[in-house]
Tab-separated table of C-alpha atoms in Angstrom:
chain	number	residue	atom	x	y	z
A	1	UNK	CA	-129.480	-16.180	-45.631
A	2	UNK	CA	-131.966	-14.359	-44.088
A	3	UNK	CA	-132.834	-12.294	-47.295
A	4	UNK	CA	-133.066	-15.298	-49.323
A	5	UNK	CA	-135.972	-16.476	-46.613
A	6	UNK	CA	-138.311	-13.433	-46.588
A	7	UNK	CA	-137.636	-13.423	-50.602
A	8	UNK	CA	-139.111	-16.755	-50.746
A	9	UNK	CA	-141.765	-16.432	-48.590
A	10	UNK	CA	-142.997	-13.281	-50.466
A	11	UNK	CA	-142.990	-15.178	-53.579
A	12	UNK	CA	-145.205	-17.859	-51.938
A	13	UNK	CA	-147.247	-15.293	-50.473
A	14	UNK	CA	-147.402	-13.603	-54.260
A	15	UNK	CA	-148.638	-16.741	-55.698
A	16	UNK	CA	-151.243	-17.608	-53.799
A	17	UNK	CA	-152.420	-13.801	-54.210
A	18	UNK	CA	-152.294	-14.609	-58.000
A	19	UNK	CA	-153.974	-17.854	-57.528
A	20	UNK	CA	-156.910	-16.397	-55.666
A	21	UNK	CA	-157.262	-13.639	-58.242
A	22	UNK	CA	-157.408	-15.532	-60.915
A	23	UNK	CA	-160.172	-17.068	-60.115
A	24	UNK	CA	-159.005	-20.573	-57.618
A	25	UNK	CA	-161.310	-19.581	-55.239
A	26	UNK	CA	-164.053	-20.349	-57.955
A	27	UNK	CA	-163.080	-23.903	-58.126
A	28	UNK	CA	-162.497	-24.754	-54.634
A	29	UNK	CA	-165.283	-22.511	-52.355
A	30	UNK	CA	-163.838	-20.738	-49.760
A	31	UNK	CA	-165.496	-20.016	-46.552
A	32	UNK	CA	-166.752	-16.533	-45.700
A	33	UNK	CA	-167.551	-13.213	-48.000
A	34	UNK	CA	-164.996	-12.663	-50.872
A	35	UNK	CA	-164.593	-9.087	-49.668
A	36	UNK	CA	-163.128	-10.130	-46.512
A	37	UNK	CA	-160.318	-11.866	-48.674
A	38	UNK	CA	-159.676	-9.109	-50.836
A	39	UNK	CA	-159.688	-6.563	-48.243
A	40	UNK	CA	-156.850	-8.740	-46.021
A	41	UNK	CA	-154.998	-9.320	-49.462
A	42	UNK	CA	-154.894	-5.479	-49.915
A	43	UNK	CA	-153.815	-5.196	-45.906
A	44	UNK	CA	-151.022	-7.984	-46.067
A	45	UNK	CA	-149.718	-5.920	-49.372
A	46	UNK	CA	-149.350	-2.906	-47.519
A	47	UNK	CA	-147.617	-4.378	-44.783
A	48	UNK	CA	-145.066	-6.115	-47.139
A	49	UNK	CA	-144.133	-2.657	-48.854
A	50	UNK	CA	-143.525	-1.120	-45.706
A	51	UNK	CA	-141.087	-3.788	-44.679
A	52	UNK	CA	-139.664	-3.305	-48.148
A	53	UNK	CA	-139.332	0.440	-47.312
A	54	UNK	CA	-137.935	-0.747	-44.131
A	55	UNK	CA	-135.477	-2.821	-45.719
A	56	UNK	CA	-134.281	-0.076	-48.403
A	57	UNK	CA	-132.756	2.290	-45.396
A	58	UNK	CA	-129.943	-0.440	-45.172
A	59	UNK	CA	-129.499	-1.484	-48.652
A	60	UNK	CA	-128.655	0.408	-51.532
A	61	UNK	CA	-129.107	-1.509	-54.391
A	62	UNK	CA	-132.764	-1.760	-52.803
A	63	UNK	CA	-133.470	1.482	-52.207
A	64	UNK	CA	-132.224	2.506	-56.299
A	65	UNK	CA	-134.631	0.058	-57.454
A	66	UNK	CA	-137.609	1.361	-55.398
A	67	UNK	CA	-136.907	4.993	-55.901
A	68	UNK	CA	-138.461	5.640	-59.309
A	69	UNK	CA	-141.297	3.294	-58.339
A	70	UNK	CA	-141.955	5.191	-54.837
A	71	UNK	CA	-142.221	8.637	-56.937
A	72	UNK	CA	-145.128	7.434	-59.051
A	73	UNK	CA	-147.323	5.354	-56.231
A	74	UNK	CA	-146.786	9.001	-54.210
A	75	UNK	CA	-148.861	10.446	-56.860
A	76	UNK	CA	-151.035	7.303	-57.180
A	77	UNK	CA	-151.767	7.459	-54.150
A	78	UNK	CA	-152.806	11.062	-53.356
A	79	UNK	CA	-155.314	10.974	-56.459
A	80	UNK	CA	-156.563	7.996	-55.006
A	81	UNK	CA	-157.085	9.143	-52.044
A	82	UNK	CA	-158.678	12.461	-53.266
A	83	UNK	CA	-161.125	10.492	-55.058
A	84	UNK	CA	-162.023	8.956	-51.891
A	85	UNK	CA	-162.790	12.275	-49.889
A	86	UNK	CA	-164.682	13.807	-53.160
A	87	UNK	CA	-166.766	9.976	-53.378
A	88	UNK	CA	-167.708	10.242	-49.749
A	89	UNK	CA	-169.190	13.547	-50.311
A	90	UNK	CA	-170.540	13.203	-53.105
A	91	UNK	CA	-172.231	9.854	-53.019
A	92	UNK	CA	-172.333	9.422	-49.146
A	93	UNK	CA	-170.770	6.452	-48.773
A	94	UNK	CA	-169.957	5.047	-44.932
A	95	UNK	CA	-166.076	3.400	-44.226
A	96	UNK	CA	-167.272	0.134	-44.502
A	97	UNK	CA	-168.974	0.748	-47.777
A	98	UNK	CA	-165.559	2.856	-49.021
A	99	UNK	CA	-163.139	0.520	-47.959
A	100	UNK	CA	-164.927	-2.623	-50.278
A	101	UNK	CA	-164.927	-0.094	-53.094
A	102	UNK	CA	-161.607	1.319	-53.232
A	103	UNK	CA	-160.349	-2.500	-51.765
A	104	UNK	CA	-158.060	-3.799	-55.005
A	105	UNK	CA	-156.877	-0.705	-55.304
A	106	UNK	CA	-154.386	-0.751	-52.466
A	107	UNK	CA	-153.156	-4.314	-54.511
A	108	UNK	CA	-150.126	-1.922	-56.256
A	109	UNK	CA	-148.409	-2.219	-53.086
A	110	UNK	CA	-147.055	-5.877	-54.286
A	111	UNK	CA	-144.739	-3.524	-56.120
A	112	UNK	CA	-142.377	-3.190	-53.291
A	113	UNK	CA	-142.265	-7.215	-52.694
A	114	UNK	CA	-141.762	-7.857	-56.364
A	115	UNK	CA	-139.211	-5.156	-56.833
A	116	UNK	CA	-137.345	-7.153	-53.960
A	117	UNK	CA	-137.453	-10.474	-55.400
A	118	UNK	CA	-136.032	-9.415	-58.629
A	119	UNK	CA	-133.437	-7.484	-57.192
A	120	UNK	CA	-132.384	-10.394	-54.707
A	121	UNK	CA	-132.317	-12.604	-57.897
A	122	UNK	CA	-130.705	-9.793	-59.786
A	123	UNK	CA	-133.233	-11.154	-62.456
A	124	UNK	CA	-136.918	-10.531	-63.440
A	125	UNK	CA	-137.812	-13.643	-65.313
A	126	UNK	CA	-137.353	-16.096	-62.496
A	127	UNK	CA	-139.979	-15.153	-60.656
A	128	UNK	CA	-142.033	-13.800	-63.734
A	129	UNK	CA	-142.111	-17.436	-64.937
A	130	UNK	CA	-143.509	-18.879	-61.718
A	131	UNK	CA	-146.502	-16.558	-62.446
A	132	UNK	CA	-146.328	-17.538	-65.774
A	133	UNK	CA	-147.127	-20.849	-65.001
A	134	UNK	CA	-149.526	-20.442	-62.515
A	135	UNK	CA	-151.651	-18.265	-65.283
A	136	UNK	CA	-151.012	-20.397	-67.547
A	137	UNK	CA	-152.799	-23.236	-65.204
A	138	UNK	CA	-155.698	-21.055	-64.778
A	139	UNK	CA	-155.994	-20.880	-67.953
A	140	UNK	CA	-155.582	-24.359	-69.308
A	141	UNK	CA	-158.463	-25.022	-66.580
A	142	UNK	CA	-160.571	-22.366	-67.771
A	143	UNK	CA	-160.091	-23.739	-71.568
A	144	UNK	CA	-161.519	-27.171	-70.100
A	145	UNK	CA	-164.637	-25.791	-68.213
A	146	UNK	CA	-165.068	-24.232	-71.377
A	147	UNK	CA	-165.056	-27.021	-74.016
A	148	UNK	CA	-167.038	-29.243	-71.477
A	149	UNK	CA	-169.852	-26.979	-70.957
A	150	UNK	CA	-169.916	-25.997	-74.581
A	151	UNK	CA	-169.284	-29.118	-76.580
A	152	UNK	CA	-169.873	-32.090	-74.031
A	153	UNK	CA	-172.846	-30.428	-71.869
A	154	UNK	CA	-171.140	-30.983	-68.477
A	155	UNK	CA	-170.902	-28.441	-66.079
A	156	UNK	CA	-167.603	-28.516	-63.943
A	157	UNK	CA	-166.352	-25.467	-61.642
A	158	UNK	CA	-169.794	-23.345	-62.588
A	159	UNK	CA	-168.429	-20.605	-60.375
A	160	UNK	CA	-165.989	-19.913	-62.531
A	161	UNK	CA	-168.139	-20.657	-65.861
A	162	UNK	CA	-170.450	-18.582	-64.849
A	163	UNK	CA	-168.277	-15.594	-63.314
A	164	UNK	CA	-169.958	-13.125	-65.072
A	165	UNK	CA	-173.120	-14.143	-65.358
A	166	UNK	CA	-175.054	-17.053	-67.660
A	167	UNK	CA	-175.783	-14.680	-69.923
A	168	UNK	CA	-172.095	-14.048	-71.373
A	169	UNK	CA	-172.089	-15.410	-74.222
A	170	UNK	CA	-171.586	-14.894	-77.723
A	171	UNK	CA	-172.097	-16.876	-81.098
A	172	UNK	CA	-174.166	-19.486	-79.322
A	173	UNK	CA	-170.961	-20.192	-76.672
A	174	UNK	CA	-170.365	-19.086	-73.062
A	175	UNK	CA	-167.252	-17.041	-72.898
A	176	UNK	CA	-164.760	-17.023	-70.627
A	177	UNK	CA	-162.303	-14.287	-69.862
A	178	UNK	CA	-158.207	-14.478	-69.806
A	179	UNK	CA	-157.420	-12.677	-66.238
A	180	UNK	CA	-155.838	-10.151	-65.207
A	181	UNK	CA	-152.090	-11.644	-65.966
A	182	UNK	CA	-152.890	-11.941	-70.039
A	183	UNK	CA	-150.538	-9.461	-70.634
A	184	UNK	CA	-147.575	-10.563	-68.663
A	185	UNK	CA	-148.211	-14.191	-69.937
A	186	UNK	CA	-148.485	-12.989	-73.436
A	187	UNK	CA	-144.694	-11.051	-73.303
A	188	UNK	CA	-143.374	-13.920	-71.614
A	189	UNK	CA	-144.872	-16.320	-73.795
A	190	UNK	CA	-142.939	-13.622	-76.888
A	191	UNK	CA	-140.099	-13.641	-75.517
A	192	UNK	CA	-139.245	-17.319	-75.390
A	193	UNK	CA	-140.482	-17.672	-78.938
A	194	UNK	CA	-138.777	-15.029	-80.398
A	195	UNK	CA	-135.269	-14.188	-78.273
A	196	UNK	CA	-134.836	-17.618	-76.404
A	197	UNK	CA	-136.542	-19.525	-79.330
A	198	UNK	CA	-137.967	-22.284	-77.389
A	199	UNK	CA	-140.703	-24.432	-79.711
A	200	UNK	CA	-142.488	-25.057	-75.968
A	201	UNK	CA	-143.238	-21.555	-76.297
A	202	UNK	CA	-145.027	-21.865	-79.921
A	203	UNK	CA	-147.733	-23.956	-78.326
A	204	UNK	CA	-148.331	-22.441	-75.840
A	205	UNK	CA	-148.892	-19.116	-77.822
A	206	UNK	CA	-150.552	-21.222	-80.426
A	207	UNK	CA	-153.234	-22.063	-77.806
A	208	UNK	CA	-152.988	-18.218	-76.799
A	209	UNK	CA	-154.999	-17.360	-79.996
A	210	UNK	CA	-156.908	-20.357	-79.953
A	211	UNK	CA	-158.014	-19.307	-76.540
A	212	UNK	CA	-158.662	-16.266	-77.390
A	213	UNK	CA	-160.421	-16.560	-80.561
A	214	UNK	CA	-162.741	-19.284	-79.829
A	215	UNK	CA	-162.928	-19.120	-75.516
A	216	UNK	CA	-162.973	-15.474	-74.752
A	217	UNK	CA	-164.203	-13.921	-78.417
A	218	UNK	CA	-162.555	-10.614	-77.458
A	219	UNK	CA	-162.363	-8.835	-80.697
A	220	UNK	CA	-160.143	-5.786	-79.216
A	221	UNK	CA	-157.944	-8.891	-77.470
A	222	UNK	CA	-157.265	-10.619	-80.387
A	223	UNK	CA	-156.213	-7.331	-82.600
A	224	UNK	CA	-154.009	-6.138	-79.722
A	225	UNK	CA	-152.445	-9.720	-79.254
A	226	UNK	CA	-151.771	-9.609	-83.642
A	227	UNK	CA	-150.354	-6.424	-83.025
A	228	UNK	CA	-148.114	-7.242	-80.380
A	229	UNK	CA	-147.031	-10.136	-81.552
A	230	UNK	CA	-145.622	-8.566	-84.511
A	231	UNK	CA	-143.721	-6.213	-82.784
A	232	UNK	CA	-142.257	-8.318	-80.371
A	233	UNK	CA	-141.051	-10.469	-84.181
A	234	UNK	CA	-139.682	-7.430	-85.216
A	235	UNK	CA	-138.023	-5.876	-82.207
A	236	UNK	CA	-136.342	-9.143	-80.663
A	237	UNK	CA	-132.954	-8.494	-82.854
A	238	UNK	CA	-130.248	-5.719	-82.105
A	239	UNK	CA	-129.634	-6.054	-85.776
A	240	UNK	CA	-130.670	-2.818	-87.897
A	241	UNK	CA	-130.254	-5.373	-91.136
A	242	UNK	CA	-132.886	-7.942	-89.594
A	243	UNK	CA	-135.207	-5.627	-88.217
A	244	UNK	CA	-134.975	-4.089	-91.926
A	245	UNK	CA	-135.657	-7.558	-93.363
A	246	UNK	CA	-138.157	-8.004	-90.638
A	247	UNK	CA	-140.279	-4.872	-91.206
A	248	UNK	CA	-140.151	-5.928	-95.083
A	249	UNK	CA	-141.974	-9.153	-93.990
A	250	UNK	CA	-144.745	-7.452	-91.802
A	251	UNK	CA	-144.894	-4.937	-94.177
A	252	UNK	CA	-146.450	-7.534	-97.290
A	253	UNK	CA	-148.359	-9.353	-94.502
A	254	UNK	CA	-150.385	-6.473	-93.565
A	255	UNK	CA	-150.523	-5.188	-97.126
A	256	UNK	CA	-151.834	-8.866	-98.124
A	257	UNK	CA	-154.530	-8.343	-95.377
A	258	UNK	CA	-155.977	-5.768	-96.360
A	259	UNK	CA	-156.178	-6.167	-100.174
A	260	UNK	CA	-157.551	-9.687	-99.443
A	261	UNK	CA	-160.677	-8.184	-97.120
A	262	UNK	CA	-159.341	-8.371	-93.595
A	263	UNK	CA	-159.436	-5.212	-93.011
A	264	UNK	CA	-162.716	-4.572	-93.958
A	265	UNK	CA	-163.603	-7.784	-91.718
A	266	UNK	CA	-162.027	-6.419	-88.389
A	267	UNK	CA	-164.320	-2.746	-88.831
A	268	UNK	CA	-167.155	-4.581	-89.572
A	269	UNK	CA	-166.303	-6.345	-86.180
A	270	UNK	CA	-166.960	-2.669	-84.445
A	271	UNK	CA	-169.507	-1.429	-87.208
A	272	UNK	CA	-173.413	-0.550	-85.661
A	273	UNK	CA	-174.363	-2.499	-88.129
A	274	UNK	CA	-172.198	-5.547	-87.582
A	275	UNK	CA	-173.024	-8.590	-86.210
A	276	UNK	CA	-172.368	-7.660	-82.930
A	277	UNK	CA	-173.187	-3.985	-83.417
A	278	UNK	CA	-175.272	-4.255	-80.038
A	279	UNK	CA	-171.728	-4.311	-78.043
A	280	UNK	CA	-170.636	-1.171	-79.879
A	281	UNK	CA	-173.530	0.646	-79.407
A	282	UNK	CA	-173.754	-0.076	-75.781
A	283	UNK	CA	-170.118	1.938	-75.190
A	284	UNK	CA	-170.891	4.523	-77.631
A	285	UNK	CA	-174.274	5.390	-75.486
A	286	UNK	CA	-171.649	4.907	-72.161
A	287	UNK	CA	-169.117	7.454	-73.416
A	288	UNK	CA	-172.054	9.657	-74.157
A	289	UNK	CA	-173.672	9.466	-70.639
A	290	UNK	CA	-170.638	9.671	-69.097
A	291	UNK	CA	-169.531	12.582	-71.025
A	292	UNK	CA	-172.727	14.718	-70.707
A	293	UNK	CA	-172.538	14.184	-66.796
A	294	UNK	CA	-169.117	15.511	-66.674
A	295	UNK	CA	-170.356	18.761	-68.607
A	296	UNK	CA	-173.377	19.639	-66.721
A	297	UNK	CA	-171.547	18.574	-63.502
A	298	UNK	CA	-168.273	20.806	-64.500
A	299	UNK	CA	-166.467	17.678	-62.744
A	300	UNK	CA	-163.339	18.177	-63.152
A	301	UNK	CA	-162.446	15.760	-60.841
A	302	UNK	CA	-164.353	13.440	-62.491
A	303	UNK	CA	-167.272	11.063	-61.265
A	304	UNK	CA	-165.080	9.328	-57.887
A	305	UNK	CA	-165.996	6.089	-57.309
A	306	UNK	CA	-169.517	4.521	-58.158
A	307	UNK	CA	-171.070	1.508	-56.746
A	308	UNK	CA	-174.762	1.059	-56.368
A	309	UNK	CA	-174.208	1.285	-52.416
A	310	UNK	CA	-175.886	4.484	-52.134
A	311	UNK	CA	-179.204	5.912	-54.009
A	312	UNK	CA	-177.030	8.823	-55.680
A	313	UNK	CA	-174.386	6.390	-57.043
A	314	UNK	CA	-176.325	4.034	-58.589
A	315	UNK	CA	-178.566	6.740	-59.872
A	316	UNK	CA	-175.443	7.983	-62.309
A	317	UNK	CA	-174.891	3.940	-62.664
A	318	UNK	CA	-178.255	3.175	-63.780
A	319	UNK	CA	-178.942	2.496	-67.487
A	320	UNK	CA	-182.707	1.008	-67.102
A	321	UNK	CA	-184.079	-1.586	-64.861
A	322	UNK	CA	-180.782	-3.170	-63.545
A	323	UNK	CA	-178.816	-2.612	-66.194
A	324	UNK	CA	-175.809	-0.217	-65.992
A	325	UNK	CA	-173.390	2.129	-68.038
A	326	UNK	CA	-170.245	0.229	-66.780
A	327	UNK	CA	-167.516	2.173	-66.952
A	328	UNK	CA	-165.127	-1.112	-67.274
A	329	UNK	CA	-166.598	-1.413	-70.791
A	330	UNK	CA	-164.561	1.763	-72.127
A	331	UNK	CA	-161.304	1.158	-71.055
A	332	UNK	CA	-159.033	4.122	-70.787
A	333	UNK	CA	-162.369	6.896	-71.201
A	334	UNK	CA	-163.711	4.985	-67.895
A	335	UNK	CA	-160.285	6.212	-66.316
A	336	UNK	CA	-160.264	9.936	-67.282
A	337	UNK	CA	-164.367	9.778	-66.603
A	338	UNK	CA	-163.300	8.289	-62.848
A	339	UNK	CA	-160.489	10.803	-61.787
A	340	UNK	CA	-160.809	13.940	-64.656
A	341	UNK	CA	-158.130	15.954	-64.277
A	342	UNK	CA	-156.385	13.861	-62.105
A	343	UNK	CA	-155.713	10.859	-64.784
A	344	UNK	CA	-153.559	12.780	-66.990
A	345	UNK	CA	-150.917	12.211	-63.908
A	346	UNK	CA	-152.473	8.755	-63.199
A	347	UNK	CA	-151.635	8.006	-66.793
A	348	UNK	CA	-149.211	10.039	-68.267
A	349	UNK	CA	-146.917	9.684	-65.664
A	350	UNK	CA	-146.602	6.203	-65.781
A	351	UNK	CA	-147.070	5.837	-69.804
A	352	UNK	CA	-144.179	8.695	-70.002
A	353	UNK	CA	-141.960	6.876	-67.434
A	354	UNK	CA	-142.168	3.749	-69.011
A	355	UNK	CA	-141.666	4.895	-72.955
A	356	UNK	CA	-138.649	6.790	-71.281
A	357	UNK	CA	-137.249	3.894	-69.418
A	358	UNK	CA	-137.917	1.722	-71.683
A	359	UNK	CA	-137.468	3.063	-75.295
A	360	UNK	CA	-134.359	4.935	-74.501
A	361	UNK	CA	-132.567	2.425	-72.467
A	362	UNK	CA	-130.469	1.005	-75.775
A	363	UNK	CA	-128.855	4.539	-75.747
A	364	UNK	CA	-127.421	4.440	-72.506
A	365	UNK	CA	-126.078	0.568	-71.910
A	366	UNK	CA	-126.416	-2.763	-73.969
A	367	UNK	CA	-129.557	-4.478	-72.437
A	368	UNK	CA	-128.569	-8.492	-72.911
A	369	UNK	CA	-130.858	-11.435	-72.693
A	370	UNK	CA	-133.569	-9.820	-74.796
A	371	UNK	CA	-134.415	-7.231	-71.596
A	372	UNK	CA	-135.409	-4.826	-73.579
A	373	UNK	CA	-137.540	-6.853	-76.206
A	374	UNK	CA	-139.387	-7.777	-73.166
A	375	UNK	CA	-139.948	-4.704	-71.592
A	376	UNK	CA	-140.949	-3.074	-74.751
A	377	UNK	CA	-143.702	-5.724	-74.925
A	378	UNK	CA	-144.909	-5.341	-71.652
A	379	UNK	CA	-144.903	-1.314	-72.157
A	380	UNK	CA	-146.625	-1.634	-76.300
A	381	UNK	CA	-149.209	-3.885	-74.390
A	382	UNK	CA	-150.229	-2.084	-71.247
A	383	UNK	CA	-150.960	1.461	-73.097
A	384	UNK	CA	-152.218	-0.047	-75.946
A	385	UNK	CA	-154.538	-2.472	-74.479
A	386	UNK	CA	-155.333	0.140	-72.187
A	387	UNK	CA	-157.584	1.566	-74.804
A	388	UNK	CA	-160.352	-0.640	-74.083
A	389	UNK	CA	-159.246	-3.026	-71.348
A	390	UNK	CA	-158.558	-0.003	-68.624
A	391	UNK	CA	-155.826	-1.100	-66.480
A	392	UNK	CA	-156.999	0.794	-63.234
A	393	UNK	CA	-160.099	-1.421	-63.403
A	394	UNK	CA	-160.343	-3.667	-60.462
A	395	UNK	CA	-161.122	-6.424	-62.630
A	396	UNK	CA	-157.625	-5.979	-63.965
A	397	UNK	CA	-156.168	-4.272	-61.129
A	398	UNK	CA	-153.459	-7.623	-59.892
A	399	UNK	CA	-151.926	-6.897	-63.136
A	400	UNK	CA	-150.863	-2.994	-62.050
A	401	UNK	CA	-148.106	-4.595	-59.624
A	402	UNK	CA	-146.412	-6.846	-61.975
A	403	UNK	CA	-146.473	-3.879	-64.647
A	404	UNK	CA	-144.543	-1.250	-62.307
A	405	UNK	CA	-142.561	-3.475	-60.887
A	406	UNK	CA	-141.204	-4.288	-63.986
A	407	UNK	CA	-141.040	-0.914	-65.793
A	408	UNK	CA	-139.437	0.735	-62.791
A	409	UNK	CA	-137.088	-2.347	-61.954
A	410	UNK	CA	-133.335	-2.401	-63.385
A	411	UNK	CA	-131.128	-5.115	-63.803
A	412	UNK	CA	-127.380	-4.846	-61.946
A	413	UNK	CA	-127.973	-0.895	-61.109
A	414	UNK	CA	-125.549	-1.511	-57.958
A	415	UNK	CA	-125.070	-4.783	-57.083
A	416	UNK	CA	-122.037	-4.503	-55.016
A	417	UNK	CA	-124.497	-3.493	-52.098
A	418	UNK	CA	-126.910	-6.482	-52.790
């Protein structure tokens, strides 16, 4: 009984984490600095995982699930915290100054009290669907500060309108982004369309795109949400005959795209020359400075951290005036620019552990309940959206835990010691 307690309380715990991250605290002002917050999120995190390591010296079944996940954050963490030493010493920072840098970082601890709620549940989706919901309120809030401020004039939860600045806008309309949970609530949303086949699920992905097309105006977003979507069609049947039938259907579809102009559309969407060729050319002259600096620097460990806390940071940061090459704006390159050397084991050990885990699990045991349509979803998304939408950014970085936890977690591996 006791289990079932500290299971519940971390999931309370877990979503009020993903309420705050999402942006509640935007709505309803909280008292103090936001740093404070973020740093005692990152602090109660820690302190759950090592009661999860606690727990996994008595339980088995506990200590299976954590095992594969434990390996990777080892090597997480010791890049991470060779960054730190090399981003002291390089850019002088002081503890206090460190600590609110490197803050969200320490948020892929939640792995350990996630792992533990779906292995006390023996399930992944019970809990995954709480979050679901509570993103999905976010965002149905976020869609209505949006259509107020853009087609009624009324300004309602401005901290959250204006979260990135006023200036974010594009086509005449202030954007709005999707979170850091888009991903899990996009697989979710997949899976219930096309394994459980549940029409609540249609909407709700029908106001996915509608989000994201008119609300957000993400062009990279919207292809990698087609994209996925199309996959998780094809690969939600065990049947080779359907998936054959399947593929035949995407096949004309994207054949009937482009010979109708649509692909031609999308690469105008990146051109120089496009309409919004300023956004391109922005992250083309990013890669560039980024890139030069790690040749006349010979940094092979990369650039560290950068915030404008200290005179030699920000100098690196600086674009002109207070502008800034953000790294954030070049998704995966910002990565291997950040740790060098270091992020082919950031990323290729967790890409290569979750294609393996993932994409071979049909030849070793029958996954049921459309498992592995899920997890193949969650996997396509997170490397492919890491192109440009870099999942190690802090922006993004409350999505990391929900990720590993369910790469690395398997259902029934020994229940007889749950």
């Amino acid at each position: 009984m006791g289990k079932v307690k500290i299971s519940q309380l971390f999931k309370v715990i877990i979503c009020a984490v993903t309420l705050y991250t999402l942006g509640f605290d935007k709505i309803i002002t909280l008292p103090g600095s936001s740093f404070v917050y973020e740093i005692l999120i990152a602090a109660i995190g820690v302190l759950l995982a090592l009661y999860v390591k606690n727990k996994t010296r008595s339980n088995m079944n506990l200590r299976m699930q954590c095992k594969a996940l434990s390996n990777y954050l080892m090597i997480y963490l010791v890049i991470i915290l060779i960054e730190m030493i090399y981003s002291v010493i390089a850019y002088e920072y002081n503890i206090v100054q460190l600590l609110i840098i490197i803050r969200k970082y320490f948020y892929v601890f939640y792995s350990y009290p996630i792992i533990y709620i779906f292995t006390m549940d023996d399930d992944m989706y019970k809990f995954t669907k709480t979050i679901y919901w509570t993103s999905m309120f976010l965002l149905g809030i976020k869609f209505i500060t949006w259509y107020l401020y853009n087609f009624k004039g009324m300004t309602v939860f401005s901290g959250l309108l204006f979260q990135y600045s006023e200036g974010w806008t594009r086509n005449g309309f202030m954007r709005m982004d999707t979170g850091a949970l888009f991903g899990i609530v996009l697989c979710v949303t997949l899976y219930y369309c096309f394994v459980k086949k549940q029409l609540l699920y249609w909407l709700v992905l029908a106001f996915l795109y509608v989000y994201l097309i008119f609300v957000t105006q993400y062009r990279f977003q919207i292809i990698v949400t087609i994209i996925l979507t199309a996959y998780g069609y094809y690969c939600s049947t065990d049947s080779n005959r359907k998936k054959n039938v399947k593929l035949v259907a995407i096949s004309f579809i994207i054949i009937a795209f482009i010979l109708f102009g649509g692909l031609d559309y999308f690469l105008n969407l990146f051109s120089l020359n496009g309409m919004d060729g300023g956004s391109t050319a922005a992250r083309l002259l990013t890669i560039d400075h980024y890139w030069s600096l790690i040749k006349e620097k010979d940094a092979i460990l990369g650039v560290g951290f950068l915030s404008a806390y200290t005179n030699k940071a920000f100098s690196i940061l600086r674009r002109s005036g207070t502008d800034r090459f953000w790294l954030e704006d070049i998704g995966i390159l910002g990565g291997i620019f950040t740790y060098g050397i270091l992020s082919l084991l950031l990323y290729g050990k967790l890409f290569f552990d979750s294609m393996k885990r993932t994409f071979t699990s049909h030849r070793i045991r029958k996954i049921e309940g459309g498992d592995d349509c899920f997890k193949k979803c969650i996997v396509v998304y997170m490397i492919l959206s890491c192109i440009l939408l870099n999942i190690f950014d802090t922006q993004r970085m409350w999505c990391m835990p929900f990720y590993l936890s369910i790469v690395y977690f398997t259902k029934n591996s020994l229940k007889s010691n749950k």
